[in-house]
XYZ file of C-alpha atoms in Angstrom:
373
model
C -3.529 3.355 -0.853
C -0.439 1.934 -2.510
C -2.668 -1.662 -2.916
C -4.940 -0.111 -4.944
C -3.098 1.429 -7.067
C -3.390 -0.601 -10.034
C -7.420 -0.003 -9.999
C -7.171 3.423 -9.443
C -4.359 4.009 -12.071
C -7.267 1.988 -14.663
C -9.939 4.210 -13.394
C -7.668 7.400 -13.896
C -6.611 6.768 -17.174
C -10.267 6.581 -18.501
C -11.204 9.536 -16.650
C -8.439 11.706 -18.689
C -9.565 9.428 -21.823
C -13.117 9.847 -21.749
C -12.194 13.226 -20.110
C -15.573 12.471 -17.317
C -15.670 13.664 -13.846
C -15.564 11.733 -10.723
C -15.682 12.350 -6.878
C -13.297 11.209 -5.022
C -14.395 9.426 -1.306
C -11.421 9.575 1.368
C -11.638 8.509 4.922
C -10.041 11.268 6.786
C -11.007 9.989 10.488
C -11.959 6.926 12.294
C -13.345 5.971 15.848
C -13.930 2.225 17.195
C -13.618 -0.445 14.844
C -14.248 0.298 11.006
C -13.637 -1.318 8.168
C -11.066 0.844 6.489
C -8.948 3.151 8.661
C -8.148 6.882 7.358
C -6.115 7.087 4.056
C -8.713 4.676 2.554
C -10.254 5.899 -0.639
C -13.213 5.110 -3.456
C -13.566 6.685 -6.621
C -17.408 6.890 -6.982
C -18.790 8.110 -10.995
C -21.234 10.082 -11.810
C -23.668 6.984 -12.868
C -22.854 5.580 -9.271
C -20.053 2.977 -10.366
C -17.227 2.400 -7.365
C -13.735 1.475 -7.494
C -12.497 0.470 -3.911
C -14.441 -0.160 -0.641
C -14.603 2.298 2.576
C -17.207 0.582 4.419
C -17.290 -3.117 3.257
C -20.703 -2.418 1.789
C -22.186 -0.643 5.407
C -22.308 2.880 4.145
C -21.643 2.697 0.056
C -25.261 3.271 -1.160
C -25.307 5.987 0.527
C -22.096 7.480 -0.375
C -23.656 7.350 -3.581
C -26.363 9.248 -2.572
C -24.242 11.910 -1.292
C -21.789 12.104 -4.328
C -25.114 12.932 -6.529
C -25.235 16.487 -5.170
C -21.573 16.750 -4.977
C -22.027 15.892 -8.856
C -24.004 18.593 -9.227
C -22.445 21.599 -7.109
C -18.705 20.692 -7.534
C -18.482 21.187 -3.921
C -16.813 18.966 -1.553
C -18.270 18.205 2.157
C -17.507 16.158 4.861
C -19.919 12.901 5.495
C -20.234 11.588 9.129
C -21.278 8.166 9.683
C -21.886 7.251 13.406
C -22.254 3.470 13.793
C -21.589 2.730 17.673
C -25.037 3.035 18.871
C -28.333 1.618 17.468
C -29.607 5.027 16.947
C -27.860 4.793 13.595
C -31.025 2.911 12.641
C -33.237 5.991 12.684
C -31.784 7.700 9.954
C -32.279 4.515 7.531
C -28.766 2.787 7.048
C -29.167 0.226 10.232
C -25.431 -0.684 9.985
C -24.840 -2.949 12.926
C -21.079 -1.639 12.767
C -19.041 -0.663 15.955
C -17.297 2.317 15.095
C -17.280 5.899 13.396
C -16.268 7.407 10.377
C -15.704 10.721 8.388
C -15.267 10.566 4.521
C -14.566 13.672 2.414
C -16.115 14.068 -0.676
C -14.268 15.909 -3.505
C -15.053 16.714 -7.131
C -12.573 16.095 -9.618
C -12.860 16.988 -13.385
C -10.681 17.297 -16.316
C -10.556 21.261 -15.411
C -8.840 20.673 -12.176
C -6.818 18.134 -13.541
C -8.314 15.639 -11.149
C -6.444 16.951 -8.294
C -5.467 15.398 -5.588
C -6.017 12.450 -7.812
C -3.477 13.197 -10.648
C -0.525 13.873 -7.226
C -1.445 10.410 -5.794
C -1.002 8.624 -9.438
C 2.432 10.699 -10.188
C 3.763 9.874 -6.941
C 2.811 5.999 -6.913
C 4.037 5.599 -11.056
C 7.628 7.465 -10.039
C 7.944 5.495 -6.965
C 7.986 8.495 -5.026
C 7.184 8.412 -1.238
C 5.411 11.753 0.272
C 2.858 13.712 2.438
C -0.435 14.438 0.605
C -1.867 17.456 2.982
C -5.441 18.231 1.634
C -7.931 20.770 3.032
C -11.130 19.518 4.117
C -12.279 22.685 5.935
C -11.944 26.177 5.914
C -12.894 29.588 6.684
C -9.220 30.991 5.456
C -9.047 32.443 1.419
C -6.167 31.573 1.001
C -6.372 28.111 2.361
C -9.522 27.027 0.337
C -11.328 23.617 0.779
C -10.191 21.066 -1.649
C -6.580 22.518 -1.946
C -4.160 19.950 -1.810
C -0.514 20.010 -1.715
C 2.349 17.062 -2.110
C 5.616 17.118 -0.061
C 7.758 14.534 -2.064
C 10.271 12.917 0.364
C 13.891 11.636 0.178
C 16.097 9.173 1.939
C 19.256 11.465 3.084
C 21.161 8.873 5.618
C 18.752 6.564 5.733
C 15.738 8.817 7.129
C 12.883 9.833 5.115
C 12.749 13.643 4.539
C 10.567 16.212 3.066
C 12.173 18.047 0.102
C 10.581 20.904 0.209
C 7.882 22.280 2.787
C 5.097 24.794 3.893
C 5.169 27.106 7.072
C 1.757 25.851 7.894
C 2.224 21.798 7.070
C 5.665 21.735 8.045
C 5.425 19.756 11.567
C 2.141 17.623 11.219
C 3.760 16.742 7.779
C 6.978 15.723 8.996
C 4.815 13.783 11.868
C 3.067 12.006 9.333
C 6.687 11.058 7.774
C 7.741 9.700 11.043
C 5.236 7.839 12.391
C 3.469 6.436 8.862
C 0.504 7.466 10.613
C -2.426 9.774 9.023
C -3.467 12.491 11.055
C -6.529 15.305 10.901
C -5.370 18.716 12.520
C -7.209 21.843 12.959
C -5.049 24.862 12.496
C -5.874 28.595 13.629
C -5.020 31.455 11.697
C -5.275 34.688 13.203
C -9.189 35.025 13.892
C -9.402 32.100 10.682
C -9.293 28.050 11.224
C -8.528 25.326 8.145
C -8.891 21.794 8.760
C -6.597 19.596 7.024
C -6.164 15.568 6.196
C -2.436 14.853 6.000
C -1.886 11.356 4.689
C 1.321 9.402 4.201
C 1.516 8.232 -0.135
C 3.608 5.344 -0.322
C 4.363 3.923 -3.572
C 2.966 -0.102 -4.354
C 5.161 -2.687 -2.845
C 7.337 -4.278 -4.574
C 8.360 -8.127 -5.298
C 10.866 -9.559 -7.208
C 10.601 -13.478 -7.301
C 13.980 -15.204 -8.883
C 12.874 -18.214 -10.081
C 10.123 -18.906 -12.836
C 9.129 -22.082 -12.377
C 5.490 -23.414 -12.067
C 5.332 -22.778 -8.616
C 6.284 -19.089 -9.007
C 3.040 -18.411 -10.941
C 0.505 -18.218 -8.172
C 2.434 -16.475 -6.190
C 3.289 -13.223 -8.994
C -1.041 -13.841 -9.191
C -1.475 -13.430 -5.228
C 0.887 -10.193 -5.102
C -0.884 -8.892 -8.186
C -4.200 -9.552 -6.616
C -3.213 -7.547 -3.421
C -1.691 -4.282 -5.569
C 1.648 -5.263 -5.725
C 4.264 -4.255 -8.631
C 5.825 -7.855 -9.509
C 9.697 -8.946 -10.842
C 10.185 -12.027 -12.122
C 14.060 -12.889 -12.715
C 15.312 -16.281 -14.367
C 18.753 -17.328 -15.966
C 16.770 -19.299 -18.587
C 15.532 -17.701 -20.766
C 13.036 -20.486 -22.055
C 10.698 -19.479 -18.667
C 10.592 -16.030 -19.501
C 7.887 -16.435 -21.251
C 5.058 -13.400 -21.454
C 2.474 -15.826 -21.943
C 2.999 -17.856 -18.904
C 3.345 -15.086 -16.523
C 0.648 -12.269 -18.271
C 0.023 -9.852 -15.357
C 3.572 -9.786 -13.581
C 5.272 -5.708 -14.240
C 8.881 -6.820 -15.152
C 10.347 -9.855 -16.643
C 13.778 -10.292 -17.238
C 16.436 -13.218 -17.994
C 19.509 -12.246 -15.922
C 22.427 -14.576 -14.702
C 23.541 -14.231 -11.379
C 26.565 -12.225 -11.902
C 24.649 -9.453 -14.166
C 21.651 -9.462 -11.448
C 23.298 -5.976 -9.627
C 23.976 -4.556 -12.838
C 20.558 -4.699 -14.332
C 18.213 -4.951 -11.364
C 18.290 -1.755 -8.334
C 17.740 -4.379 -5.557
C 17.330 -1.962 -2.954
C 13.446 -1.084 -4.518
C 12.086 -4.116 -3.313
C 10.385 -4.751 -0.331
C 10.092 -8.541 -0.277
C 12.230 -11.074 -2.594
C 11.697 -15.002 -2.600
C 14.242 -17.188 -4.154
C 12.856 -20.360 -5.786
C 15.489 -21.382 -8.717
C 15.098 -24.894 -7.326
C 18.671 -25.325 -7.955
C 21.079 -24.938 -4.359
C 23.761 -23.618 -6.858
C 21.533 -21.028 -8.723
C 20.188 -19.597 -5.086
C 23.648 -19.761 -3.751
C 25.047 -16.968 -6.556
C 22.159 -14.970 -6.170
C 21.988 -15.373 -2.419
C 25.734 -13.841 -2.600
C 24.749 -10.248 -4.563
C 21.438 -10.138 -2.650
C 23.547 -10.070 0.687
C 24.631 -6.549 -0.309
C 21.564 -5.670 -0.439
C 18.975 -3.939 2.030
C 15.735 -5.872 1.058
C 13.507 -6.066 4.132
C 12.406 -9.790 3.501
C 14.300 -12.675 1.839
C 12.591 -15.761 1.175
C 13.985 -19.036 0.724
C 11.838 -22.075 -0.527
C 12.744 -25.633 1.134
C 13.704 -27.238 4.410
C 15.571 -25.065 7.218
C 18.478 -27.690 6.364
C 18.904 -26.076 2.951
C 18.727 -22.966 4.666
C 21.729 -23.771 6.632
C 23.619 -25.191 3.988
C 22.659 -22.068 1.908
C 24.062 -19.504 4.717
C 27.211 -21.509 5.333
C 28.298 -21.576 1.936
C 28.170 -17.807 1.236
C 30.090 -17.457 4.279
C 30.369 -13.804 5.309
C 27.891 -12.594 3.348
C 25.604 -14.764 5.788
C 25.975 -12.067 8.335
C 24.688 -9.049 6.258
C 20.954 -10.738 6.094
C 21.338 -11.674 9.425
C 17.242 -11.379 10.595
C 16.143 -11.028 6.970
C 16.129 -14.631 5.729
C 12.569 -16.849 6.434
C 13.544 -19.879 5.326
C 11.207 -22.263 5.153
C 9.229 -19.099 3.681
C 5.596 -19.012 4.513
C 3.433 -19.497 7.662
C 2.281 -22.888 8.912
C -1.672 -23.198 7.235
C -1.256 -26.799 6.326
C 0.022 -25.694 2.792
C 0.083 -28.311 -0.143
C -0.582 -27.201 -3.428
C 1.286 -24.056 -4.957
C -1.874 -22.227 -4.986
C -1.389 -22.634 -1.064
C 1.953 -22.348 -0.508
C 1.579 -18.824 -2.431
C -1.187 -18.394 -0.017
C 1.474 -19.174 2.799
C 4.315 -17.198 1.481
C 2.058 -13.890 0.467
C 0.761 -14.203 4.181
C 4.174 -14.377 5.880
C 5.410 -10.959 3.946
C 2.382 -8.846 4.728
C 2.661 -9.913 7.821
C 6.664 -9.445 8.182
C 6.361 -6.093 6.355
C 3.229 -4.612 8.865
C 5.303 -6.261 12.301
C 3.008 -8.774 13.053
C 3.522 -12.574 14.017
C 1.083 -13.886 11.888
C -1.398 -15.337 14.747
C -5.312 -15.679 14.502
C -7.097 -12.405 15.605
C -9.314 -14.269 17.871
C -6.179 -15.579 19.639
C -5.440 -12.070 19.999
C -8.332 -11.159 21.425
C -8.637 -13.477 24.562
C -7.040 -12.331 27.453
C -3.604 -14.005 28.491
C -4.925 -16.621 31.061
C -8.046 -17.671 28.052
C -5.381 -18.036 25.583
C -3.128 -20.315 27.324
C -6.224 -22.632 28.325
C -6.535 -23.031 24.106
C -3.182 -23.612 23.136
């Protein structure tokens, strides 16, 4: 969700502009392979325009279909979509697809404040991480469908906690938390039942690039491109420059010494340093060191990386594991449009604990894979 945030922050705005209606398309549960797992969501209007993708194209039109009479009951429902078995051929949509899918449908208006909507935008634009619990079904009055409810969470010693909670959400929501892992529970009530979609709302990643040099461009356009919320930092101020970096959310001209004062380092997720100067990246190699960014990349040969580490001396140890230098995975990168290709790769890949290899790789057994190597 957080990678589409800038589209669905657009498409939010002119829904409170234009004050129109929309329903909101969520995946709440998956089976097999599919091409969005649960969390995934589209906003679909009432003259059939999308923003997002659930089903790469599979099931869309007739999402579309079904949003027309949620359109025009303001109820929600639940849409099942069973594509492991040719069968799924008789009812029309001949898919071809290997897996299963249930998407909830829910009406938002300018009445309801397009909720759950207007919780998932808050949360994302204050950087807020937190449990969106939303009920999908229910035979409960006081727990009626389409009622959502945000639990905002904190860091308190390093651990993400709810702030506040709910007797009935109170341990798949903490679950959630833990495991960054959506989950659909059924919950009994007396002689009553709700069903409810608890998804994890994680704010847009975050990259801060020091360094605004030529080569810096394509890769603020890649992170854009994939949702991200972009820094740019340089000490001169003649490459801060608006026009030469249009899209990125935050440019500033800070010197090394004022880059603690003016910048929380801690928000990012990923940071590359590309001053192309060994004395520029060495001062702000020194104040990053204190902080607890996740990925640090360093352009250049692993010599420079060496030298780099060596000179800040102690400091070296508190990034110990968190420096890629060269940054970027091996694709035969030349051009800066590829090298950003290369970097961007090597941090999604860092920040979701994978090694980067080719899924088909993965997919041979052991004994197949060492025959290709």
């Amino acid at each position: 969700m957080a990678n589409q945030f800038n589209q669905f922050l657009s498409a939010y705005q002119q829904l409170r502009s234009a004050r129109h209606d929309a329903v909101l398309a969520t995946v709440i549960e998956t089976m097999g392979s599919t091409y969005q797992k649960a969390g995934a969501r589209m906003l679909i209007s009432r003259d059939g325009e999308f923003t997002g993708l659930l089903g790469g194209g599979c099931f869309e039109a007739d999402l579309g279909e079904q949003a027309a009479s949620v359109f025009e009951d303001r109820q929600s429902k639940v849409i099942f979509y069973d594509m492991r078995s040719p069968e799924d051929e008789i009812w029309g949509l001949g898919l071809g697809c290997n897996g299963a899918v249930r998407v909830l449908l829910q009406y938002l208006s300018i009445e309801n404040n397009f909720s759950p909507l207007n919780d998932i935008i808050a949360a994302l634009e204050h950087i807020q991480t937190g449990v969106l619990a939303t009920v999908c079904e229910s035979n409960h009055q006081d727990y009626p469908v389409n009622q959502s409810l945000f639990f905002q969470a904190t860091k308190q010693e390093g651990q993400l906690v709810l702030t506040k909670e709910h007797e009935i959400h109170a341990t798949p929501a903490r679950r959630v938390l833990l495991q960054n892992k959506t989950i659909l529970v059924k919950h009994y009530i007396n002689d009553k039942h709700i069903t409810v979609f608890y998804d994890l709302i994680e704010p847009a990643l975050r990259l801060l690039v020091l360094g605004a040099g030529p080569d810096a461009v394509p890769v603020t356009q890649f992170a854009k491109s994939l949702g991200w919320y972009v820094s740019v930092i340089d000490h001169r101020s003649a490459y801060i420059k608006p026009e030469r970096f249009p899209d990125v959310d935050q440019l500033l001209n800070i010197v090394p010494v004022e880059l603690n004062e003016k910048l929380a380092l801690d928000q990012f997720d990923a940071l590359v340093l590309m001053t192309h100067s060994i004395d520029y990246d060495e001062r702000y190699l020194k104040i990053i060191a204190d902080s607890h960014i996740p990925y640090i990349g360093l352009l250049g040969p692993a010599k420079r990386r060496d030298r780099l580490l060596d000179t800040i001396g102690q400091q070296a140890e508190k990034i110990k594991g968190r420096v890629y230098g060269p940054t970027g995975l091996d694709i035969g990168a030349k051009t800066p449009q590829e090298i950003a290709l290369s970097i961007m790769a090597e941090i999604q890949a860092v920040l979701a604990n994978r090694d980067g290899r080719q899924l088909c790789q993965q997919a041979l057994p052991i004994q197949e894979r060492e025959l290709t190597n």
